[in-house]
Tab-separated table of C-alpha atoms and ligand atoms in Angstrom:
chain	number	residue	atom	x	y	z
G	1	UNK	CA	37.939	67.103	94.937
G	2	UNK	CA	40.878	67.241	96.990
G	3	UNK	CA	44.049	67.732	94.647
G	4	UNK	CA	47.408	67.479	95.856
G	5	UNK	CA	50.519	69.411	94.549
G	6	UNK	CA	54.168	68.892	95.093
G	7	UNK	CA	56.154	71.995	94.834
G	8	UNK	CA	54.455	75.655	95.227
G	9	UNK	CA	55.975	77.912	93.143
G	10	UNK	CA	54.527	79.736	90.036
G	11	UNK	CA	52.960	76.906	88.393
G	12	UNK	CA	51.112	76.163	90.505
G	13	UNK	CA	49.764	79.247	91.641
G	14	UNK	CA	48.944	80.104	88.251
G	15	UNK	CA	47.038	76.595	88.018
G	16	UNK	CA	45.294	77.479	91.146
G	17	UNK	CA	44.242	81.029	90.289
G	18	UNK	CA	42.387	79.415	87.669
G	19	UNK	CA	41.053	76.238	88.904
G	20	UNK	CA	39.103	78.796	91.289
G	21	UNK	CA	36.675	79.006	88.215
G	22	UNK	CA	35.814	75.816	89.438
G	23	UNK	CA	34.828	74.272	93.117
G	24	UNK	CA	37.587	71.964	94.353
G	25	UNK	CA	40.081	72.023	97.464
G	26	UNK	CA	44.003	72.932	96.841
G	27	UNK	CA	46.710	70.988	98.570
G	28	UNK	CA	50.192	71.961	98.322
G	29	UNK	CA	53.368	71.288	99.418
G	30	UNK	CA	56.928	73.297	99.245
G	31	UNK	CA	60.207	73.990	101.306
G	32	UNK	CA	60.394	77.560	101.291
G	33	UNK	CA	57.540	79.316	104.050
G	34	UNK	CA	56.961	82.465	101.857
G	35	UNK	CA	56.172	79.669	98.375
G	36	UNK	CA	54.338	81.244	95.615
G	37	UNK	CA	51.033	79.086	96.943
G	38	UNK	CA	51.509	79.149	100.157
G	39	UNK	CA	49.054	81.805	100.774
G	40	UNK	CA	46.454	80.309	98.157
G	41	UNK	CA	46.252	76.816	98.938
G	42	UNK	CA	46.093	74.346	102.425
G	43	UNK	CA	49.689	74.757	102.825
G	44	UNK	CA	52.444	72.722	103.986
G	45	UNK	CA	56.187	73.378	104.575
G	46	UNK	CA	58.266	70.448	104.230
G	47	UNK	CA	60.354	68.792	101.205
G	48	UNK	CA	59.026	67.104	98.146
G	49	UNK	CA	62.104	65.431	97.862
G	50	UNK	CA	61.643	62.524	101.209
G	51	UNK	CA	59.702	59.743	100.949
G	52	UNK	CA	57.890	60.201	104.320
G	53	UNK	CA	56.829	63.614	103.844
G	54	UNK	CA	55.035	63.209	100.244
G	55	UNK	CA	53.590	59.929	101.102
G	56	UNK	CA	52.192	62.072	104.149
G	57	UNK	CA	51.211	64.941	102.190
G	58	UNK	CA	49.330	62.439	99.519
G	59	UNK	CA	47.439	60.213	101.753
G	60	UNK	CA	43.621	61.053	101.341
G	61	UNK	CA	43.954	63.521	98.317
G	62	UNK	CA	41.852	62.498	95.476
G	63	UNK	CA	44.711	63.212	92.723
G	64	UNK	CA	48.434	64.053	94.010
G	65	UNK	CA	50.240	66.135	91.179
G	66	UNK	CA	53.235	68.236	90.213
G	67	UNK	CA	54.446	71.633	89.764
G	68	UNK	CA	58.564	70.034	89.441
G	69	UNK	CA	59.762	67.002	88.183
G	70	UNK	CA	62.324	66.717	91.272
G	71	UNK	CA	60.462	64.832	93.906
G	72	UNK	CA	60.193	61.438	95.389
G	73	UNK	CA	58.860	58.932	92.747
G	74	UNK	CA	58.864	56.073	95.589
G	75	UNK	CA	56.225	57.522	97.900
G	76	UNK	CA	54.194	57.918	94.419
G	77	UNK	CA	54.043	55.615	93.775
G	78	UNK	CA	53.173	53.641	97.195
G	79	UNK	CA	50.504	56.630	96.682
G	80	UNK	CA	49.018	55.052	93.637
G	81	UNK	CA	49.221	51.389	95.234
G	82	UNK	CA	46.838	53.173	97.999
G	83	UNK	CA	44.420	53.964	95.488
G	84	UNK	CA	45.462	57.734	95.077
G	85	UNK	CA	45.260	58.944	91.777
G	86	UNK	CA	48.769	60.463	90.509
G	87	UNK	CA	49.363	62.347	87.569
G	88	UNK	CA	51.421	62.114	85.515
G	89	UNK	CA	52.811	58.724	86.050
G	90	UNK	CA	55.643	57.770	88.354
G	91	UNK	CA	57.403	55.785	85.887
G	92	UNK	CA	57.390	59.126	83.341
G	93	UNK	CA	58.282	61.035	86.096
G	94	UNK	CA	61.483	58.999	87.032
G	95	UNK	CA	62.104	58.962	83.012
G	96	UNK	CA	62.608	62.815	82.770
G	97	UNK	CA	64.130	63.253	86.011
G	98	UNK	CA	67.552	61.331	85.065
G	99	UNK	CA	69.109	62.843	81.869
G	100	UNK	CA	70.211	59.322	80.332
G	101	UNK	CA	66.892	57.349	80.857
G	102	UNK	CA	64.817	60.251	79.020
G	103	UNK	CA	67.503	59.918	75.941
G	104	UNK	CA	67.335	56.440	76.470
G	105	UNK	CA	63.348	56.736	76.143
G	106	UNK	CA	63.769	58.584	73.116
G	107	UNK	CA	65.945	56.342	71.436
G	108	UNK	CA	63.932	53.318	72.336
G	109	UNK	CA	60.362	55.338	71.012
G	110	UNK	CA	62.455	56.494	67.415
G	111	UNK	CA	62.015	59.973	68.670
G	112	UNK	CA	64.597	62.049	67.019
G	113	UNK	CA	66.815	63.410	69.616
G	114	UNK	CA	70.538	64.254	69.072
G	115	UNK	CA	73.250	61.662	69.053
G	116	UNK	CA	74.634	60.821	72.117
G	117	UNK	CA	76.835	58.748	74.333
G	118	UNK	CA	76.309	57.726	78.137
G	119	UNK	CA	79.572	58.174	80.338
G	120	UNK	CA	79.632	56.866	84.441
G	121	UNK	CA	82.501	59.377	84.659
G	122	UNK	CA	84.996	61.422	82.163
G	123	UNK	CA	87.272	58.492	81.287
G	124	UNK	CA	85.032	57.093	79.218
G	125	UNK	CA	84.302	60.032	77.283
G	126	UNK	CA	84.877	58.918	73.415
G	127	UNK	CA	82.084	61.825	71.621
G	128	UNK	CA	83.332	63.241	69.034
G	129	UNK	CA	83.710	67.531	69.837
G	130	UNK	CA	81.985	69.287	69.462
G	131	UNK	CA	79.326	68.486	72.315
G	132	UNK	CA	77.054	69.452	74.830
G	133	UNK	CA	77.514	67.329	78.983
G	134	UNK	CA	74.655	67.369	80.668
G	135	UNK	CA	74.460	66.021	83.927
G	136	UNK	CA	72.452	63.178	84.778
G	137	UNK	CA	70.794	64.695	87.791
G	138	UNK	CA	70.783	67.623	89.092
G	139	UNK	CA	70.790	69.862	86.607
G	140	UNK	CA	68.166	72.784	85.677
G	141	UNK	CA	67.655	76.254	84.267
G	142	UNK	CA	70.841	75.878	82.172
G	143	UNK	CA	72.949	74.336	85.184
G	144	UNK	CA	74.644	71.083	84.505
G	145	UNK	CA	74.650	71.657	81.453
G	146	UNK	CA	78.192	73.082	79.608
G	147	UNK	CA	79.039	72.862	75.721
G	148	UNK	CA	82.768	71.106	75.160
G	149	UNK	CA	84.409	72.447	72.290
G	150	UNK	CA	88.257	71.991	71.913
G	151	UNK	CA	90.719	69.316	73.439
G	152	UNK	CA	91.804	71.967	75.645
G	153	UNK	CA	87.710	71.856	76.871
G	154	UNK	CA	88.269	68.275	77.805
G	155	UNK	CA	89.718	69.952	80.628
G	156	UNK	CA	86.834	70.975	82.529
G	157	UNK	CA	84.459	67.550	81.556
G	158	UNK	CA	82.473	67.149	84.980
G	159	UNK	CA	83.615	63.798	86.636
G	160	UNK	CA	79.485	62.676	87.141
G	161	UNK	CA	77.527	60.645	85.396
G	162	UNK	CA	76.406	62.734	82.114
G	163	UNK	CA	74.981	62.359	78.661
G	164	UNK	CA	77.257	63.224	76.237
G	165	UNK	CA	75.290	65.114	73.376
G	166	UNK	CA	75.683	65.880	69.734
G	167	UNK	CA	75.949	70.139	69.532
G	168	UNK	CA	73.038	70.850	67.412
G	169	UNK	CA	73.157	74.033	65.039
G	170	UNK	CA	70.242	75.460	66.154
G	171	UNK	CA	68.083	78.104	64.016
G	172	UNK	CA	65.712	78.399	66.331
G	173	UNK	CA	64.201	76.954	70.022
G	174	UNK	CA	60.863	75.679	69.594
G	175	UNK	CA	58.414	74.310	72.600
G	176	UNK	CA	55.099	72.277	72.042
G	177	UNK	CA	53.014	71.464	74.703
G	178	UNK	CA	50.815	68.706	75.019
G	179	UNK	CA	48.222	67.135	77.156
G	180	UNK	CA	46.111	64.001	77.607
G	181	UNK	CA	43.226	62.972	79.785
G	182	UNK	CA	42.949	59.626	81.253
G	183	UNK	CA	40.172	58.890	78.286
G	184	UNK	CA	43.033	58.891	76.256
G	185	UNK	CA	41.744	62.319	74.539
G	186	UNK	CA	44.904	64.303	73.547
G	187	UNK	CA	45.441	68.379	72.451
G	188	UNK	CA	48.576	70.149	71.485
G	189	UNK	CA	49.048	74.239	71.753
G	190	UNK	CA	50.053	75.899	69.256
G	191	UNK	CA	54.091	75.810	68.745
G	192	UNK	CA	55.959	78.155	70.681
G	193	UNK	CA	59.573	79.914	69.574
G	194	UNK	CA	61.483	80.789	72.836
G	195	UNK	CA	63.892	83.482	71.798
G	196	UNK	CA	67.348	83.809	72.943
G	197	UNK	CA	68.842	87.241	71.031
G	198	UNK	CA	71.906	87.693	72.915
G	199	UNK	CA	72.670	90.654	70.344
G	200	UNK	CA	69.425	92.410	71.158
G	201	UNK	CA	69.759	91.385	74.452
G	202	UNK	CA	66.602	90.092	74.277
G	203	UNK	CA	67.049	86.560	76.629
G	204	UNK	CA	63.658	85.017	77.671
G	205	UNK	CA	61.050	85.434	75.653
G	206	UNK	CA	58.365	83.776	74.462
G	207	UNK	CA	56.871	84.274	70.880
G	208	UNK	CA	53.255	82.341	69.500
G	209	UNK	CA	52.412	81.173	66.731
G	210	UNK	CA	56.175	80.315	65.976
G	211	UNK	CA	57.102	81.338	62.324
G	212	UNK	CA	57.966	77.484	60.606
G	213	UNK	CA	57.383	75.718	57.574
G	214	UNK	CA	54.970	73.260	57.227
G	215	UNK	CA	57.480	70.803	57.269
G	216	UNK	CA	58.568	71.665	60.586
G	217	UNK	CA	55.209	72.239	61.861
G	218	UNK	CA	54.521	68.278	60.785
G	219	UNK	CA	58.034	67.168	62.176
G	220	UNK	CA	56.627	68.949	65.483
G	221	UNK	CA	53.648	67.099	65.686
G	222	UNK	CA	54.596	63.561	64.639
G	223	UNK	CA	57.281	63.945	67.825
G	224	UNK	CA	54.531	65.557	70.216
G	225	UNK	CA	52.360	62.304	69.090
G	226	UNK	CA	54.842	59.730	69.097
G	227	UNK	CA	56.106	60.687	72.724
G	228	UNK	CA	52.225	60.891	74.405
G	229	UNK	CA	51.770	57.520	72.901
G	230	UNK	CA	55.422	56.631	74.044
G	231	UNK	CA	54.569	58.276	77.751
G	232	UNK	CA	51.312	55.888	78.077
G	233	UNK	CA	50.321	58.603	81.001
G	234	UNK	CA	47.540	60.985	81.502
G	235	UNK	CA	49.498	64.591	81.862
G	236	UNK	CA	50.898	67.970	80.598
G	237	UNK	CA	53.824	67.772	79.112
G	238	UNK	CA	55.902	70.670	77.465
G	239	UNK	CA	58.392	69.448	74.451
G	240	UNK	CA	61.414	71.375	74.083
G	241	UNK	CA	63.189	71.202	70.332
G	242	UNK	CA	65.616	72.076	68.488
G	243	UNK	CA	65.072	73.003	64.322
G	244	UNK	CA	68.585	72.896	63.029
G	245	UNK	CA	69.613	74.874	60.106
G	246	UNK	CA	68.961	72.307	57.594
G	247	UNK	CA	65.495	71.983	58.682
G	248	UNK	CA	65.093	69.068	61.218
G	249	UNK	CA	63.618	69.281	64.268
G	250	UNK	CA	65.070	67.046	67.622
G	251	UNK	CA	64.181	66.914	70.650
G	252	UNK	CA	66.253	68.686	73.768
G	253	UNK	CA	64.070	67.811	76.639
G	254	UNK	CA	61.008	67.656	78.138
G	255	UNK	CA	59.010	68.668	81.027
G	256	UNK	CA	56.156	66.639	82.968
G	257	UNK	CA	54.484	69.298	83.814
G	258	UNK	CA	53.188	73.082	83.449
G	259	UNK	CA	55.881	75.267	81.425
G	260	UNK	CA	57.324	78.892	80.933
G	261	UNK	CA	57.053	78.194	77.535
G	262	UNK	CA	53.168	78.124	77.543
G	263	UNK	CA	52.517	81.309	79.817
G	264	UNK	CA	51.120	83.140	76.878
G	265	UNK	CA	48.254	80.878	76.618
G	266	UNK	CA	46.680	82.621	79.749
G	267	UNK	CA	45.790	85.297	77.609
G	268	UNK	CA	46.740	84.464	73.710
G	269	UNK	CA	44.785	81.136	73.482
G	270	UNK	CA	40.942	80.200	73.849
G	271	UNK	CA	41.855	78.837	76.862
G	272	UNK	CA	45.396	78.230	78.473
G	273	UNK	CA	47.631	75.853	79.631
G	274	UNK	CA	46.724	75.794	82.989
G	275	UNK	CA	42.782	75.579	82.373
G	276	UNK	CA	43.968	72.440	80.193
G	277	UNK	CA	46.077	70.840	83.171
G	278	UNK	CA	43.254	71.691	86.105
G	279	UNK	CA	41.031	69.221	82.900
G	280	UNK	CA	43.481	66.297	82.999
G	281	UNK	CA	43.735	66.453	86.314
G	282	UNK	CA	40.035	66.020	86.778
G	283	UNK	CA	39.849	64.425	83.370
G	284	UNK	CA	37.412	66.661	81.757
G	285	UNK	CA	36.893	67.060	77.990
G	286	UNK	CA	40.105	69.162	77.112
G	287	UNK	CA	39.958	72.514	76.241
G	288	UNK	CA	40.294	74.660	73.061
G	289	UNK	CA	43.787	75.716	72.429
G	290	UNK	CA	43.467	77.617	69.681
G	291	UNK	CA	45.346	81.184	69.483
G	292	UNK	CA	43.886	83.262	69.091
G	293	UNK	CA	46.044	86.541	67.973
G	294	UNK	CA	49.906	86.712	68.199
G	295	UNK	CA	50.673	86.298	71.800
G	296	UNK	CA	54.444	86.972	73.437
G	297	UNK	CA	55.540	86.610	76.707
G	298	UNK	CA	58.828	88.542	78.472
G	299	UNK	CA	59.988	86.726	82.202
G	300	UNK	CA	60.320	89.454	84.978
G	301	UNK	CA	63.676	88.247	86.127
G	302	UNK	CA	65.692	89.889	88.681
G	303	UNK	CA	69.050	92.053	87.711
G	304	UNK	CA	71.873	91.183	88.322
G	305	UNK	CA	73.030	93.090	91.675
G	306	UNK	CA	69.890	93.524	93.027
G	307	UNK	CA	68.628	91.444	96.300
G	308	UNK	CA	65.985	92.045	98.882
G	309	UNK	CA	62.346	93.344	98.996
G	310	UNK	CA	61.613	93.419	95.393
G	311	UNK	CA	60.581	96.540	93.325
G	312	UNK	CA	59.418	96.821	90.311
G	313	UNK	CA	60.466	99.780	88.243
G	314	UNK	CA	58.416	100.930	84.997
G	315	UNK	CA	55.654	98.483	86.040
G	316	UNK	CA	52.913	101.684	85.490
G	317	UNK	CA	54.297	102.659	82.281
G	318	UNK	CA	53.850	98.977	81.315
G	319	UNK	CA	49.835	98.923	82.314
G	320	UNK	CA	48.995	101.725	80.323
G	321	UNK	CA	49.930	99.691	77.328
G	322	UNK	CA	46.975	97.980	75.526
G	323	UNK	CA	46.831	94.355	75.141
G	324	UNK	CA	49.552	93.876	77.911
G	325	UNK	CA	49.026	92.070	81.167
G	326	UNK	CA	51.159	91.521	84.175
G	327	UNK	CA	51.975	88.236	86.454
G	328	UNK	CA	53.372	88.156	89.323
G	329	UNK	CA	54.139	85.408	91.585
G	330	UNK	CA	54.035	86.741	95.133
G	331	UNK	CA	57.495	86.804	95.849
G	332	UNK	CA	59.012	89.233	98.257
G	333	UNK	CA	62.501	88.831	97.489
G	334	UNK	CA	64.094	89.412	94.406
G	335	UNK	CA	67.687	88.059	93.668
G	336	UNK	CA	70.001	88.309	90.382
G	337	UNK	CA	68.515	85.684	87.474
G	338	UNK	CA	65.081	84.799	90.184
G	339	UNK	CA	62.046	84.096	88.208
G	340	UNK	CA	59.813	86.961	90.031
G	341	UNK	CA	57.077	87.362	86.654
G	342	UNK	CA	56.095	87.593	83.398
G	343	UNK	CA	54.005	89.954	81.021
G	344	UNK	CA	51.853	88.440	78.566
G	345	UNK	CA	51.246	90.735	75.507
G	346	UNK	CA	49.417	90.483	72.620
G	347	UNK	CA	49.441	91.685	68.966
G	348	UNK	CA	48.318	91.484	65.410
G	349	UNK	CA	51.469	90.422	63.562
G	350	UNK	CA	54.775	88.912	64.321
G	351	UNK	CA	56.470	92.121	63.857
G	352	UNK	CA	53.810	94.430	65.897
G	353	UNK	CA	54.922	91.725	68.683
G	354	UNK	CA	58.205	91.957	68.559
G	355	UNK	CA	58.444	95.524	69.102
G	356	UNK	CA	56.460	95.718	72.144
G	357	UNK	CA	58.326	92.856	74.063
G	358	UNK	CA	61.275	94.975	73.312
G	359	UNK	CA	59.189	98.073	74.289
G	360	UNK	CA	58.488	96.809	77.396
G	361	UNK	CA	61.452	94.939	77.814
G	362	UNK	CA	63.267	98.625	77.942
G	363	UNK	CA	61.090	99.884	80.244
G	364	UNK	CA	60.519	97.358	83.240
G	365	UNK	CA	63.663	96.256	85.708
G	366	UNK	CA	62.981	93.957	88.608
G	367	UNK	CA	65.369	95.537	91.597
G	368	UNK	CA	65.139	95.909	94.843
H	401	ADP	P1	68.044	73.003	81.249
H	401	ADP	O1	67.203	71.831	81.477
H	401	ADP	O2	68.961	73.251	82.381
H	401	ADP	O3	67.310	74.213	80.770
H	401	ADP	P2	68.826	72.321	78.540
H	401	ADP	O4	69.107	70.888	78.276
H	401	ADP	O5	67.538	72.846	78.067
H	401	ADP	O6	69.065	72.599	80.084
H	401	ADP	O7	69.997	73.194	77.922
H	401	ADP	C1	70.068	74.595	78.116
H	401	ADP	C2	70.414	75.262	76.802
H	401	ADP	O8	71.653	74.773	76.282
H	401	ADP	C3	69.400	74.986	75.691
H	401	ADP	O9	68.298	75.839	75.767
H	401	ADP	C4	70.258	75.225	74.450
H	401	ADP	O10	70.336	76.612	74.155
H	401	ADP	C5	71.611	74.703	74.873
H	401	ADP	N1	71.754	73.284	74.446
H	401	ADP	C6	71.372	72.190	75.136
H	401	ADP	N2	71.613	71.063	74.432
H	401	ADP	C7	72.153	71.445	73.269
H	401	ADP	C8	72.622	70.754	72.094
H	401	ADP	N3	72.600	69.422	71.995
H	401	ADP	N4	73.099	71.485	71.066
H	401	ADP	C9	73.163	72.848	71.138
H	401	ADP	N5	72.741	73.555	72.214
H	401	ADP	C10	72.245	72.882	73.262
């Protein structure tokens, strides 16, 4: 089969490693020459974002995919009018990509998501502080997005169109990720915490099982069920929540599409996330997602300072640990806060976990 991605960074490199298990031809499709697939895939240099360029890119693929949500949903979906397979849908696509139509969605589906109000620009702001803006477009990786506390805040509201969002008490940062074929067959992985410990300066890491009541663990999955029903499109799609601290869970956002938050699966679960995408695409009986030890995951993210041809320090100490395993994405060039890797690990408790991420955290540095 001849499957088409738009974008070529780490996703879907990691979705191509492993869809080399099987025999099928890998299209792809990114602005930057040096991309993450560019040397592992049919390659082509041009912008996801124009209409001519994707609808050129898709014409005689068999399925025409993602590896970002930011691209042109038009030329998808004059794709899928052509007869080209596209997955996940257009319409979903569009959904997630604007801020106020996904908590629009989840209002309309009885998803719980936090309270909100939709402002054009900051004069009709009328939330009650404290809140989170978030930017209708544009925004990712934490930009776009600023928490407005005090009057004096109101100050720096950005004059864009924004959702205007309840500021949740959060206990903890929880990700689910789940797929569907176009038989309608659906699987979830197992919940996910994503740890943010500015204390232990432990930002980005990833932590499986999560440790939740049932309760939450039922919350979790009556959301993950109501919004693939909701969606109505075969897909991966990557759930991330909020569990207050009285216990309920709501929705932040979500992602059509392969996820940080699942990068432990490539070792941690009977099979991972990208084995289960490669199976929608081609809808295939899904996989196994069971985990099946304690699995954690720590980005490689380049320090703050550094730029240029990218080294990584303590990388050998790392490999001689057991149970650890290293990613990286084929860039050259690191740059302060640039998404250059990750390292899987795995464990037999929670706690044995925990202490090598921040092992190994203390011993690696991306620089350059
Ligand atoms: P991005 O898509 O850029 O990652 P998010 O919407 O996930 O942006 O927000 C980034 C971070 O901001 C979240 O991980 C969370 O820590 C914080 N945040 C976002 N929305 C809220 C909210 N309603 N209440 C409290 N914190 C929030």
């Amino acid at each position: 089969m001849k499957i088409g991605i738009l974008g070529g960074g780490q996703l879907g490199r990691m979705l191509i490693q492993n869809a080399l298990n099987y025999d099928d031809e890998w299209f792809t499709i990114d602005p930057s020459e040096d991309a993450p697939c560019a040397g592992i895939s049919d390659f082509t240099q041009g912008n996801f974002n124009e209409y001519d360029q994707v609808f050129d890119f898709g014409k005689g693929k068999d399925v025409v995919s993602i590896e970002i949500e930011h691209v042109n949903v038009d030329a998808l979906l004059e794709l899928q009018k052509c007869g080209i397979k596209v997955i996940p849908s257009p319409e979903i696509i569009e959904t997630i990509q604007q801020k106020i139509l996904q908590k629009e969605f989840y209002k309309k589906h009885g998803i719980p998501s936090p309270d909100f109000q939709i402002i054009q620009n900051k004069s009709e702001c009328s939330f009650p502080l404290p809140f989170v803006q978030k930017m209708n477009t544009g925004g990712y990786d934490g930009k776009g997005v600023q928490v407005i506390k005090t009057k004096e805040d109101l100050a720096k509201l950005w004059n864009v169109p924004s959702v205007l969002e309840n500021l949740v008490d959060i206990e903890k940062e929880l990700s689910i990720i789940v797929a569907k074929n176009e038989n309608g067959e659906t699987k979830t992985f197992p919940v996910t915490e994503m740890v943010a410990d500015p204390k232990l300066n432990l930002l980005d890491f990833n932590i499986c099982p999560a440790d939740i009541s049932n309760d939450v663990q039922d919350q979790i999955h009556k959301i993950a069920g109501q919004f693939i029903q909701a969606a109505d499109s075969p897909g991966l799609f990557a759930i991330e929540l909020f569990l207050d601290k009285a216990g309920k869970v709501w929705v932040n956002e979500t992602a059509p599409r392969l996820h940080n938050s699942g990068h432990q699966t490539q070792e941690g679960n009977a099979n991972s996330q990208f084995e289960q995408f490669y199976r929608v695409l081609k809808n295939l009986p899904l996989a196994d997602t069971e985990a099946t030890c304690f699995s954690g995951m720590l980005n490689l993210v380049g320090e703050e300072n550094f730029r240029g041809k990218v080294k990584y320090e303590g990388i050998d100490e790392v490999l001689k640990l057991p149970k650890t395993y290293v990613h990286l994405y084929g860039k050259t060039e690191t740059k302060p806060g640039r998404k250059m890797g990750h390292i899987n690990v795995l464990a037999d408790s929670r706690e044995a976990l925990l202490e090598k991420l921040i092992h190994i955290k203390s011993l690696v540095k991306v620089i350059s």
